[in-house]
Amino acid sequence: MNFHYVYFIFTFLVTINISNAIEIPEKFQKSNHTNNWAVLVDTSRFWFNYRHVANVLSIYRSVKRLGIPDSQIILMISDDMACNPRNPRPATIFNNAHEQINVYGDDVEVDYRGYEVSVENFVRLLTGRVPPDTPRSKRLLTDEGSNILIYLTGHGGDGFLKFQDSEEITSQELADALEQMWQKRRYNEIFFIIDTCQASSMYEKFYSPNILATASSLVGEDSLSHHVDSAIGVYIIDRYTYYVLEFLENVHPNSKKTMSEFLAVCPKSACLSTVGVRRDLFKRDPSKVPITDFFGSVRQVIITTDPIDIQEIPRRKKNMSMNKTKVPEKREYPPQFPMHLVKTTV
C-alpha cells in the first residue's frame, strides 16, 4: 500500500481524535487568554512549618501535570525542607503520612529560595519592576492574554501575610500590586488562592477587574492543619490544600470540571473553617469556566487533513542549512593589562 496514502489516513484519524478531545462544551464561556502562568509562594521558614512547603509543592505538582511548563511557573520557597537535617527521608517531601506522593519529585525548579522570598521580590515579580540583571527564570513574563494562578501559603492575620517571620505584606499593598499589573496589561484574568489564618482579609481590598479569589478561612477564623506525620513529628499539610489536592488529582487536561466545583472542594465539615470566595470582580460565571483555564495551559494546535511527507522535512532543513553562508566569527582575548594603565619607565 502506498506510504503517503497510509500516512494520510493516519493523520486524518489522529486529527479527528484531537479535535474531539479539545472541543469546548457549549455550557462553557470561552476565555480570551492565550497563555497560562502560575505564581506559587510559601512565605514561612523553620521545620515546624513543613506543611507550608508541602502545600505549595502540591499545587506545583498539579499545575505541571495539567500542562503549565516550568518556564511559566514561578516557585518561591522560603526554606529547604527536603535537605533539612531533621528530615528522616532526605530529598523528599510528602503531603501525606502514608507517603503516597513525593511532591518534591525529581524535577522541581525553585526560582526564589530562602531569603530571596521577600515582600520586595514578590511585589517586584508581580509588577515587572525587577532589576535589569534578573534572569528570565525569575521574571513573570506575562501579557494582556495571560491567565495567572496565584497561590500563597504561610502565617497571616487580619489584613497581612508574614514573610520569613520578619516582615509582612498587607492586603492594601497586595491590592495595589495587582492594580499595577492591570494598568500595565500584565494579565487577562487572575485566580487568587490563599491558605492562611484569616485568609479572606487578604482579598477584601482588591479593586482590579477580572480577579476571582478564594481563601481557606474568613476573618476571625484559623486555617487548620490536616494531620501529623509521626515520622517527622510535625503537621504535614493544611486541611484546605489537602482537599484541593484531592480534587485536582481527579482532574485531567481535557477535564470538564468547572471553577465553581473547585470553589466548593472544602466545606466547613472538612476544613473546620469557612472557605471564602470573592466573585464580584470576575466577569464570567465560575460555573461556566473550565478549571483548566487556570490550572491547565493553552497549547496552539494546527489541525490539518492534508497529507504530510515526513521524509521531505529533514531534506528541506538540510538544503536550507547548506544554502546559508557561514561567516567566521572573529574572536580575540581582551588584553590582560590595558596599555593605558601600564606605566612606562625611562
CSV table of C-alpha atoms in Angstrom, one decimal, residues 44-325:
chain,number,residue,atom,x,y,z
A,44,SER,CA,7.3,30.8,56.1
A,45,ARG,CA,10.5,29.2,57.4
A,46,PHE,CA,11.6,26.7,60.0
A,47,TRP,CA,11.0,22.9,60.4
A,48,PHE,CA,7.7,23.2,62.2
A,49,ASN,CA,6.2,24.9,59.1
A,50,TYR,CA,7.0,21.8,56.9
A,51,ARG,CA,3.3,21.7,55.9
A,52,HIS,CA,3.6,25.1,54.1
A,53,VAL,CA,6.3,23.7,51.8
A,54,ALA,CA,4.1,20.6,51.2
A,55,ASN,CA,1.2,22.9,50.4
A,56,VAL,CA,2.9,24.9,47.7
A,57,LEU,CA,4.6,21.8,46.2
A,58,SER,CA,1.3,20.0,46.0
A,59,ILE,CA,-0.1,22.8,43.8
A,60,TYR,CA,3.1,23.0,41.8
A,61,ARG,CA,2.9,19.3,41.1
A,62,SER,CA,-0.7,19.6,40.0
A,63,VAL,CA,-0.3,22.6,37.6
A,64,LYS,CA,2.8,20.9,36.0
A,65,ARG,CA,0.8,17.7,35.5
A,66,LEU,CA,-2.0,19.6,33.9
A,67,GLY,CA,0.2,21.3,31.3
A,68,ILE,CA,1.8,24.5,32.6
A,69,PRO,CA,5.5,24.2,31.9
A,70,ASP,CA,8.2,25.2,34.4
A,71,SER,CA,9.2,28.1,32.2
A,72,GLN,CA,5.8,29.6,33.1
A,73,ILE,CA,5.7,28.7,36.8
A,74,ILE,CA,7.4,31.0,39.4
A,75,LEU,CA,8.1,28.9,42.5
A,76,MET,CA,9.1,30.7,45.7
A,77,ILE,CA,10.0,28.6,48.8
A,78,SER,CA,11.4,30.1,51.9
A,79,ASP,CA,13.0,27.0,53.4
A,80,ASP,CA,14.6,23.8,52.1
A,81,MET,CA,12.7,21.1,54.0
A,82,ALA,CA,14.0,18.4,51.6
A,83,CYS,CA,17.6,18.8,52.8
A,84,ASN,CA,16.8,19.8,56.4
A,85,PRO,CA,18.9,17.6,58.8
A,86,ARG,CA,15.7,16.7,60.7
A,87,ASN,CA,14.2,15.1,57.6
A,88,PRO,CA,14.4,11.3,58.0
A,89,ARG,CA,13.7,10.9,54.3
A,90,PRO,CA,16.3,13.2,52.6
A,91,ALA,CA,15.5,14.8,49.3
A,92,THR,CA,11.8,14.1,49.7
A,93,ILE,CA,8.7,16.0,50.9
A,94,PHE,CA,5.4,14.2,51.4
A,95,ASN,CA,2.0,15.7,51.8
A,96,ASN,CA,0.5,12.6,53.4
A,97,ALA,CA,1.7,10.4,56.2
A,98,HIS,CA,1.2,7.3,54.0
A,99,GLU,CA,3.9,8.7,51.7
A,100,GLN,CA,1.8,8.2,48.6
A,101,ILE,CA,3.1,11.3,46.7
A,102,ASN,CA,6.6,12.7,46.9
A,103,VAL,CA,5.7,16.3,45.9
A,104,TYR,CA,9.4,17.3,45.8
A,105,GLY,CA,9.9,14.8,42.9
A,106,ASP,CA,12.9,14.7,40.5
A,107,ASP,CA,12.3,17.9,38.6
A,108,VAL,CA,11.4,20.7,41.0
A,109,GLU,CA,12.7,24.0,39.8
A,110,VAL,CA,12.7,26.5,42.6
A,111,ASP,CA,13.0,30.1,41.3
A,112,TYR,CA,13.3,32.0,44.6
A,113,ARG,CA,14.6,30.2,47.6
A,114,GLY,CA,15.5,31.1,51.2
A,115,TYR,CA,15.8,34.8,51.9
A,116,GLU,CA,15.1,35.6,48.3
A,117,VAL,CA,11.4,35.1,49.2
A,118,SER,CA,10.7,38.6,50.5
A,119,VAL,CA,7.9,41.1,50.2
A,120,GLU,CA,10.0,43.3,47.9
A,121,ASN,CA,10.9,40.5,45.5
A,122,PHE,CA,7.3,39.3,45.4
A,123,VAL,CA,5.9,42.7,44.6
A,124,ARG,CA,8.6,43.3,42.0
A,125,LEU,CA,7.8,40.0,40.4
A,126,LEU,CA,4.1,40.8,40.1
A,127,THR,CA,4.6,44.3,38.8
A,128,GLY,CA,7.6,43.5,36.5
A,129,ARG,CA,9.8,46.1,38.2
A,130,VAL,CA,12.8,43.7,38.6
A,131,PRO,CA,16.4,44.7,38.3
A,132,PRO,CA,17.8,44.6,34.7
A,133,ASP,CA,20.2,41.7,35.5
A,134,THR,CA,17.3,39.5,36.8
A,135,PRO,CA,17.4,36.2,34.9
A,136,ARG,CA,14.5,35.1,32.8
A,137,SER,CA,13.6,32.3,35.2
A,138,LYS,CA,12.9,34.9,37.9
A,139,ARG,CA,10.6,37.1,35.7
A,140,LEU,CA,6.9,37.0,35.3
A,141,LEU,CA,6.8,37.5,31.5
A,142,THR,CA,3.0,37.8,31.2
A,143,ASP,CA,0.9,40.0,28.9
A,144,GLU,CA,-2.7,41.0,28.4
A,145,GLY,CA,-3.5,37.5,27.2
A,146,SER,CA,-2.2,35.7,30.4
A,147,ASN,CA,-4.4,33.8,32.8
A,148,ILE,CA,-2.4,33.7,36.1
A,149,LEU,CA,-2.9,31.4,39.1
A,150,ILE,CA,-1.5,33.0,42.3
A,151,TYR,CA,-1.2,30.7,45.3
A,152,LEU,CA,0.0,31.9,48.7
A,153,THR,CA,0.5,29.9,51.9
A,154,GLY,CA,2.1,30.7,55.3
A,155,HIS,CA,1.1,32.5,58.5
A,156,GLY,CA,-1.2,35.5,58.4
A,157,GLY,CA,-3.7,37.6,60.3
A,158,ASP,CA,-6.3,40.2,59.7
A,159,GLY,CA,-5.1,42.1,56.7
A,160,PHE,CA,-1.5,40.8,56.5
A,161,LEU,CA,0.6,37.8,55.4
A,162,LYS,CA,4.0,37.2,57.1
A,163,PHE,CA,7.2,36.6,55.1
A,164,GLN,CA,10.0,34.8,56.8
A,165,ASP,CA,8.6,35.7,60.2
A,166,SER,CA,10.4,39.0,59.8
A,167,GLU,CA,8.2,41.2,57.5
A,168,GLU,CA,4.7,41.2,56.1
A,169,ILE,CA,2.7,42.3,53.1
A,170,THR,CA,-0.6,44.0,53.8
A,171,SER,CA,-3.9,43.5,51.9
A,172,GLN,CA,-3.6,47.0,50.6
A,173,GLU,CA,-0.1,46.5,49.3
A,174,LEU,CA,-1.2,43.3,47.5
A,175,ALA,CA,-4.3,45.0,46.0
A,176,ASP,CA,-2.1,47.9,44.7
A,177,ALA,CA,0.4,45.5,43.2
A,178,LEU,CA,-2.5,43.7,41.3
A,179,GLU,CA,-3.8,47.1,40.1
A,180,GLN,CA,-0.3,47.9,38.7
A,181,MET,CA,-0.5,44.6,36.9
A,182,TRP,CA,-3.8,45.6,35.3
A,183,GLN,CA,-2.7,49.1,34.4
A,184,LYS,CA,0.4,47.6,32.7
A,185,ARG,CA,-1.6,45.0,30.9
A,186,ARG,CA,0.1,42.1,32.6
A,187,TYR,CA,-2.9,39.8,32.8
A,188,ASN,CA,-6.2,38.7,31.3
A,189,GLU,CA,-7.6,37.0,34.4
A,190,ILE,CA,-6.3,36.1,37.8
A,191,PHE,CA,-7.3,33.3,40.1
A,192,PHE,CA,-6.1,34.1,43.6
A,193,ILE,CA,-5.8,31.4,46.3
A,194,ILE,CA,-4.5,31.9,49.8
A,195,ASP,CA,-4.2,29.3,52.6
A,196,THR,CA,-3.5,31.0,55.9
A,197,CYS,CA,-5.4,32.2,59.1
A,198,GLN,CA,-8.0,34.9,58.4
A,199,ALA,CA,-7.1,34.5,54.8
A,200,SER,CA,-10.2,36.3,53.3
A,201,SER,CA,-8.9,39.6,54.7
A,202,MET,CA,-6.1,39.5,52.0
A,203,TYR,CA,-8.6,39.9,49.1
A,204,GLU,CA,-11.0,42.3,50.7
A,205,LYS,CA,-9.1,45.4,49.3
A,206,PHE,CA,-8.9,44.1,45.7
A,207,TYR,CA,-10.3,46.6,43.2
A,208,SER,CA,-8.9,45.5,39.9
A,209,PRO,CA,-11.1,43.7,37.3
A,210,ASN,CA,-11.1,40.1,36.2
A,211,ILE,CA,-9.9,38.6,39.6
A,212,LEU,CA,-11.6,35.5,41.1
A,213,ALA,CA,-10.4,34.9,44.7
A,214,THR,CA,-10.8,32.2,47.3
A,215,ALA,CA,-9.4,31.8,50.8
A,216,SER,CA,-9.1,29.0,53.3
A,217,SER,CA,-10.7,30.9,56.2
A,218,LEU,CA,-12.8,34.0,56.9
A,219,VAL,CA,-11.7,36.9,59.1
A,220,GLY,CA,-11.6,35.7,62.7
A,221,GLU,CA,-11.1,32.1,61.8
A,222,ASP,CA,-7.9,30.0,61.9
A,223,SER,CA,-6.9,27.8,58.9
A,224,LEU,CA,-6.1,24.4,60.4
A,225,SER,CA,-3.7,21.6,59.6
A,226,HIS,CA,-4.9,18.2,58.5
A,227,HIS,CA,-2.7,15.5,60.1
A,228,VAL,CA,0.6,14.8,61.8
A,229,ASP,CA,3.3,12.5,60.3
A,230,SER,CA,4.7,10.7,63.4
A,231,ALA,CA,8.0,10.0,61.5
A,232,ILE,CA,8.9,13.7,61.4
A,233,GLY,CA,6.9,15.0,64.4
A,234,VAL,CA,5.1,17.9,62.7
A,235,TYR,CA,1.9,18.5,60.7
A,236,ILE,CA,2.4,17.6,57.1
A,237,ILE,CA,-0.2,19.5,55.2
A,238,ASP,CA,-3.0,22.0,55.8
A,239,ARG,CA,-6.6,21.0,55.5
A,240,TYR,CA,-7.7,23.3,52.7
A,241,THR,CA,-4.8,22.4,50.4
A,242,TYR,CA,-5.2,18.7,51.3
A,243,TYR,CA,-8.7,18.7,49.9
A,244,VAL,CA,-7.7,20.9,46.9
A,245,LEU,CA,-5.0,18.4,46.0
A,246,GLU,CA,-7.5,15.5,46.4
A,247,PHE,CA,-9.8,17.3,43.9
A,248,LEU,CA,-7.0,18.1,41.5
A,249,GLU,CA,-5.8,14.5,41.4
A,250,ASN,CA,-9.0,13.7,39.6
A,251,VAL,CA,-8.6,16.5,37.0
A,252,HIS,CA,-7.0,15.8,33.6
A,253,PRO,CA,-6.1,18.2,30.8
A,254,ASN,CA,-9.4,17.6,29.0
A,255,SER,CA,-11.5,17.7,32.1
A,256,LYS,CA,-14.9,19.3,32.1
A,257,LYS,CA,-14.8,20.2,35.8
A,258,THR,CA,-15.6,23.9,36.5
A,259,MET,CA,-14.3,26.6,38.7
A,260,SER,CA,-17.4,26.5,40.8
A,261,GLU,CA,-16.7,22.9,41.6
A,262,PHE,CA,-13.2,23.9,42.7
A,263,LEU,CA,-14.6,26.6,45.0
A,264,ALA,CA,-16.7,24.0,46.8
A,265,VAL,CA,-13.9,21.4,47.4
A,266,CYS,CA,-13.6,22.1,51.2
A,267,PRO,CA,-16.9,22.5,53.0
A,268,LYS,CA,-16.7,23.6,56.7
A,269,SER,CA,-17.3,20.0,57.8
A,270,ALA,CA,-14.0,19.1,56.2
A,271,CYS,CA,-11.9,22.3,56.6
A,272,LEU,CA,-13.3,23.2,60.1
A,273,SER,CA,-13.0,26.8,58.8
A,274,THR,CA,-15.3,28.7,56.3
A,275,VAL,CA,-13.8,28.9,52.8
A,276,GLY,CA,-14.2,32.5,51.5
A,277,VAL,CA,-14.9,33.4,47.8
A,278,ARG,CA,-15.0,36.7,46.1
A,279,ARG,CA,-16.7,36.8,42.7
A,280,ASP,CA,-17.7,40.4,42.1
A,281,LEU,CA,-14.6,41.4,40.2
A,282,PHE,CA,-14.8,38.4,37.9
A,283,LYS,CA,-16.8,38.9,34.7
A,284,ARG,CA,-17.5,35.3,33.9
A,285,ASP,CA,-19.8,32.8,35.7
A,286,PRO,CA,-17.5,30.4,37.6
A,287,SER,CA,-19.9,27.5,36.9
A,288,LYS,CA,-19.2,28.1,33.2
A,289,VAL,CA,-15.4,28.4,33.4
A,290,PRO,CA,-13.4,25.2,32.9
A,291,ILE,CA,-10.8,24.6,35.7
A,292,THR,CA,-8.2,24.2,33.0
A,293,ASP,CA,-8.5,27.9,32.2
A,294,PHE,CA,-6.2,28.5,35.3
A,295,PHE,CA,-4.7,25.1,36.2
A,296,GLY,CA,-4.0,24.0,32.6
A,297,SER,CA,-2.2,25.5,29.7
A,298,VAL,CA,-3.1,26.9,26.3
A,299,ARG,CA,-1.5,24.8,23.5
A,300,GLN,CA,-1.5,26.1,20.0
A,301,VAL,CA,-2.6,23.1,17.8
A,302,ILE,CA,-2.8,23.2,14.0
A,303,ILE,CA,-5.3,20.6,12.7
A,304,THR,CA,-4.9,19.5,9.0
A,305,THR,CA,-6.3,16.9,6.7
A,306,ASP,CA,-3.6,17.4,4.1
A,307,PRO,CA,-1.1,14.6,3.7
A,308,ILE,CA,2.4,15.4,5.0
A,309,ASP,CA,5.5,13.8,3.7
A,310,ILE,CA,7.6,13.3,6.8
A,311,GLN,CA,10.6,12.2,4.8
A,312,GLU,CA,10.6,15.6,2.9
A,313,ILE,CA,11.0,17.7,6.1
A,314,PRO,CA,14.6,16.6,7.0
A,315,ARG,CA,15.7,17.1,3.4
A,316,ARG,CA,14.2,20.6,3.3
A,317,LYS,CA,16.0,21.5,6.5
A,318,LYS,CA,19.3,20.1,5.2
A,319,ASN,CA,19.0,22.1,2.0
A,320,MET,CA,18.3,25.3,3.9
A,321,SER,CA,21.3,24.8,6.1
A,322,MET,CA,23.5,24.2,3.1
A,323,ASN,CA,22.4,27.4,1.4
A,324,LYS,CA,23.4,29.5,4.4
A,325,THR,CA,26.7,31.2,4.0
